[in-house]
Amino acid sequence: MMLRIHFSAEDLGRIRLATGPDPAWEALLSLHVLGASGTDAELQRWATRVRTTLNVTSRPLLHLVPSRGYSPDFLTPAEGTTDPDAAVDMILSTSPARLRSDMALLGAERKLPSWATALASGVPAARRGLGRALRHYHRQALHPYW
């Protein structure tokens, strides 16, 4: 089966390309790679380096982003940005209802650690912890290769 998508000249005129990679998506996809096996050799070397040196502050992200299955949608805001700090700010501004919903979906697939309840409830300290985890992860796992 092949899917064909036809764009009119008007459609093509509205297409905009990002000026760079989206840090939220890069973080999410790279976290998937950390938990996966059978990736290509270069990604496997990167994953081994990151996995063995991952800052304790970033480790909670491994519980939010499994190598397979659902990952919370709030981790990849629709607005998108190329600025890592702006991406974290967008993630942290997720509405309490969206946090609860996304975390409930994740919890239906896997057992979550105790701190996940605070995050799902929008507890400010839990949000700040997520922000620290994301910033540390970006600095350690992504920035050197950016």
mmCIF file with all atom_site columns, N, CA, C and O in Angstrom, residues 15-36:
data_model
loop_
_atom_site.group_PDB
_atom_site.id
_atom_site.type_symbol
_atom_site.label_atom_id
_atom_site.label_alt_id
_atom_site.label_comp_id
_atom_site.label_asym_id
_atom_site.label_entity_id
_atom_site.label_seq_id
_atom_site.pdbx_PDB_ins_code
_atom_site.Cartn_x
_atom_site.Cartn_y
_atom_site.Cartn_z
_atom_site.occupancy
_atom_site.B_iso_or_equiv
_atom_site.pdbx_formal_charge
_atom_site.auth_seq_id
_atom_site.auth_comp_id
_atom_site.auth_asym_id
_atom_site.auth_atom_id
_atom_site.pdbx_PDB_model_num
ATOM 1  N N  . ILE A 1 15 ? 4.512  26.065 3.382  1.00 0.00 ? 15 ILE A N  1
ATOM 2  C CA . ILE A 1 15 ? 5.468  25.204 4.077  1.00 0.00 ? 15 ILE A CA 1
ATOM 3  C C  . ILE A 1 15 ? 6.614  26.039 4.616  1.00 0.00 ? 15 ILE A C  1
ATOM 4  O O  . ILE A 1 15 ? 7.166  26.884 3.928  1.00 0.00 ? 15 ILE A O  1
ATOM 5  N N  . ARG A 1 16 ? 6.949  25.807 5.875  1.00 0.00 ? 16 ARG A N  1
ATOM 6  C CA . ARG A 1 16 ? 8.072  26.482 6.529  1.00 0.00 ? 16 ARG A CA 1
ATOM 7  C C  . ARG A 1 16 ? 8.989  25.413 7.096  1.00 0.00 ? 16 ARG A C  1
ATOM 8  O O  . ARG A 1 16 ? 8.529  24.432 7.674  1.00 0.00 ? 16 ARG A O  1
ATOM 9  N N  . LEU A 1 17 ? 10.270 25.616 6.930  1.00 0.00 ? 17 LEU A N  1
ATOM 10 C CA . LEU A 1 17 ? 11.252 24.687 7.474  1.00 0.00 ? 17 LEU A CA 1
ATOM 11 C C  . LEU A 1 17 ? 11.825 25.257 8.760  1.00 0.00 ? 17 LEU A C  1
ATOM 12 O O  . LEU A 1 17 ? 12.063 26.459 8.868  1.00 0.00 ? 17 LEU A O  1
ATOM 13 N N  . ALA A 1 18 ? 12.054 24.388 9.702  1.00 0.00 ? 18 ALA A N  1
ATOM 14 C CA . ALA A 1 18 ? 12.651 24.810 10.962 1.00 0.00 ? 18 ALA A CA 1
ATOM 15 C C  . ALA A 1 18 ? 14.081 25.275 10.705 1.00 0.00 ? 18 ALA A C  1
ATOM 16 O O  . ALA A 1 18 ? 14.754 24.780 9.791  1.00 0.00 ? 18 ALA A O  1
ATOM 17 N N  . THR A 1 19 ? 14.538 26.194 11.524 1.00 0.00 ? 19 THR A N  1
ATOM 18 C CA . THR A 1 19 ? 15.900 26.694 11.368 1.00 0.00 ? 19 THR A CA 1
ATOM 19 C C  . THR A 1 19 ? 16.922 25.768 12.020 1.00 0.00 ? 19 THR A C  1
ATOM 20 O O  . THR A 1 19 ? 18.122 25.968 11.864 1.00 0.00 ? 19 THR A O  1
ATOM 21 N N  . GLY A 1 20 ? 16.469 24.773 12.739 1.00 0.00 ? 20 GLY A N  1
ATOM 22 C CA . GLY A 1 20 ? 17.366 23.834 13.395 1.00 0.00 ? 20 GLY A CA 1
ATOM 23 C C  . GLY A 1 20 ? 16.554 22.739 14.056 1.00 0.00 ? 20 GLY A C  1
ATOM 24 O O  . GLY A 1 20 ? 15.325 22.733 13.994 1.00 0.00 ? 20 GLY A O  1
ATOM 25 N N  . PRO A 1 21 ? 17.239 21.806 14.712 1.00 0.00 ? 21 PRO A N  1
ATOM 26 C CA . PRO A 1 21 ? 16.529 20.707 15.377 1.00 0.00 ? 21 PRO A CA 1
ATOM 27 C C  . PRO A 1 21 ? 15.738 21.192 16.580 1.00 0.00 ? 21 PRO A C  1
ATOM 28 O O  . PRO A 1 21 ? 16.086 22.177 17.218 1.00 0.00 ? 21 PRO A O  1
ATOM 29 N N  . ASP A 1 22 ? 14.665 20.489 16.888 1.00 0.00 ? 22 ASP A N  1
ATOM 30 C CA . ASP A 1 22 ? 13.817 20.793 18.043 1.00 0.00 ? 22 ASP A CA 1
ATOM 31 C C  . ASP A 1 22 ? 14.384 20.029 19.248 1.00 0.00 ? 22 ASP A C  1
ATOM 32 O O  . ASP A 1 22 ? 14.398 18.794 19.249 1.00 0.00 ? 22 ASP A O  1
ATOM 33 N N  . PRO A 1 23 ? 14.880 20.733 20.257 1.00 0.00 ? 23 PRO A N  1
ATOM 34 C CA . PRO A 1 23 ? 15.507 20.055 21.398 1.00 0.00 ? 23 PRO A CA 1
ATOM 35 C C  . PRO A 1 23 ? 14.584 19.094 22.139 1.00 0.00 ? 23 PRO A C  1
ATOM 36 O O  . PRO A 1 23 ? 15.049 18.089 22.679 1.00 0.00 ? 23 PRO A O  1
ATOM 37 N N  . ALA A 1 24 ? 13.290 19.390 22.188 1.00 0.00 ? 24 ALA A N  1
ATOM 38 C CA . ALA A 1 24 ? 12.369 18.483 22.891 1.00 0.00 ? 24 ALA A CA 1
ATOM 39 C C  . ALA A 1 24 ? 12.280 17.152 22.148 1.00 0.00 ? 24 ALA A C  1
ATOM 40 O O  . ALA A 1 24 ? 12.332 16.081 22.767 1.00 0.00 ? 24 ALA A O  1
ATOM 41 N N  . TRP A 1 25 ? 12.134 17.209 20.836 1.00 0.00 ? 25 TRP A N  1
ATOM 42 C CA . TRP A 1 25 ? 12.079 15.976 20.049 1.00 0.00 ? 25 TRP A CA 1
ATOM 43 C C  . TRP A 1 25 ? 13.416 15.246 20.077 1.00 0.00 ? 25 TRP A C  1
ATOM 44 O O  . TRP A 1 25 ? 13.459 14.012 20.158 1.00 0.00 ? 25 TRP A O  1
ATOM 45 N N  . GLU A 1 26 ? 14.522 15.988 20.001 1.00 0.00 ? 26 GLU A N  1
ATOM 46 C CA . GLU A 1 26 ? 15.840 15.350 20.048 1.00 0.00 ? 26 GLU A CA 1
ATOM 47 C C  . GLU A 1 26 ? 16.031 14.620 21.381 1.00 0.00 ? 26 GLU A C  1
ATOM 48 O O  . GLU A 1 26 ? 16.557 13.513 21.414 1.00 0.00 ? 26 GLU A O  1
ATOM 49 N N  . ALA A 1 27 ? 15.602 15.241 22.469 1.00 0.00 ? 27 ALA A N  1
ATOM 50 C CA . ALA A 1 27 ? 15.713 14.594 23.778 1.00 0.00 ? 27 ALA A CA 1
ATOM 51 C C  . ALA A 1 27 ? 14.859 13.333 23.822 1.00 0.00 ? 27 ALA A C  1
ATOM 52 O O  . ALA A 1 27 ? 15.330 12.263 24.224 1.00 0.00 ? 27 ALA A O  1
ATOM 53 N N  . LEU A 1 28 ? 13.608 13.443 23.396 1.00 0.00 ? 28 LEU A N  1
ATOM 54 C CA . LEU A 1 28 ? 12.710 12.288 23.437 1.00 0.00 ? 28 LEU A CA 1
ATOM 55 C C  . LEU A 1 28 ? 13.253 11.132 22.600 1.00 0.00 ? 28 LEU A C  1
ATOM 56 O O  . LEU A 1 28 ? 13.349 9.991  23.065 1.00 0.00 ? 28 LEU A O  1
ATOM 57 N N  . LEU A 1 29 ? 13.618 11.418 21.365 1.00 0.00 ? 29 LEU A N  1
ATOM 58 C CA . LEU A 1 29 ? 14.089 10.354 20.482 1.00 0.00 ? 29 LEU A CA 1
ATOM 59 C C  . LEU A 1 29 ? 15.408 9.759  20.968 1.00 0.00 ? 29 LEU A C  1
ATOM 60 O O  . LEU A 1 29 ? 15.621 8.548  20.882 1.00 0.00 ? 29 LEU A O  1
ATOM 61 N N  . SER A 1 30 ? 16.288 10.597 21.522 1.00 0.00 ? 30 SER A N  1
ATOM 62 C CA . SER A 1 30 ? 17.551 10.069 22.035 1.00 0.00 ? 30 SER A CA 1
ATOM 63 C C  . SER A 1 30 ? 17.328 9.208  23.276 1.00 0.00 ? 30 SER A C  1
ATOM 64 O O  . SER A 1 30 ? 18.027 8.212  23.476 1.00 0.00 ? 30 SER A O  1
ATOM 65 N N  . LEU A 1 31 ? 16.350 9.561  24.104 1.00 0.00 ? 31 LEU A N  1
ATOM 66 C CA . LEU A 1 31 ? 16.026 8.725  25.259 1.00 0.00 ? 31 LEU A CA 1
ATOM 67 C C  . LEU A 1 31 ? 15.491 7.366  24.811 1.00 0.00 ? 31 LEU A C  1
ATOM 68 O O  . LEU A 1 31 ? 15.769 6.340  25.445 1.00 0.00 ? 31 LEU A O  1
ATOM 69 N N  . HIS A 1 32 ? 14.746 7.336  23.726 1.00 0.00 ? 32 HIS A N  1
ATOM 70 C CA . HIS A 1 32 ? 14.312 6.044  23.168 1.00 0.00 ? 32 HIS A CA 1
ATOM 71 C C  . HIS A 1 32 ? 15.530 5.203  22.796 1.00 0.00 ? 32 HIS A C  1
ATOM 72 O O  . HIS A 1 32 ? 15.575 4.003  23.062 1.00 0.00 ? 32 HIS A O  1
ATOM 73 N N  . VAL A 1 33 ? 16.514 5.833  22.183 1.00 0.00 ? 33 VAL A N  1
ATOM 74 C CA . VAL A 1 33 ? 17.729 5.117  21.760 1.00 0.00 ? 33 VAL A CA 1
ATOM 75 C C  . VAL A 1 33 ? 18.478 4.570  22.964 1.00 0.00 ? 33 VAL A C  1
ATOM 76 O O  . VAL A 1 33 ? 19.006 3.460  22.911 1.00 0.00 ? 33 VAL A O  1
ATOM 77 N N  . LEU A 1 34 ? 18.508 5.325  24.074 1.00 0.00 ? 34 LEU A N  1
ATOM 78 C CA . LEU A 1 34 ? 19.230 4.850  25.263 1.00 0.00 ? 34 LEU A CA 1
ATOM 79 C C  . LEU A 1 34 ? 18.699 3.512  25.759 1.00 0.00 ? 34 LEU A C  1
ATOM 80 O O  . LEU A 1 34 ? 19.461 2.695  26.261 1.00 0.00 ? 34 LEU A O  1
ATOM 81 N N  . GLY A 1 35 ? 17.410 3.307  25.628 1.00 0.00 ? 35 GLY A N  1
ATOM 82 C CA . GLY A 1 35 ? 16.821 2.071  26.117 1.00 0.00 ? 35 GLY A CA 1
ATOM 83 C C  . GLY A 1 35 ? 16.731 0.970  25.084 1.00 0.00 ? 35 GLY A C  1
ATOM 84 O O  . GLY A 1 35 ? 16.369 -0.158 25.396 1.00 0.00 ? 35 GLY A O  1
ATOM 85 N N  . ALA A 1 36 ? 17.070 1.281  23.850 1.00 0.00 ? 36 ALA A N  1
ATOM 86 C CA . ALA A 1 36 ? 16.921 0.303  22.767 1.00 0.00 ? 36 ALA A CA 1
ATOM 87 C C  . ALA A 1 36 ? 18.198 -0.515 22.576 1.00 0.00 ? 36 ALA A C  1
ATOM 88 O O  . ALA A 1 36 ? 19.275 -0.129 23.003 1.00 0.00 ? 36 ALA A O  1
#
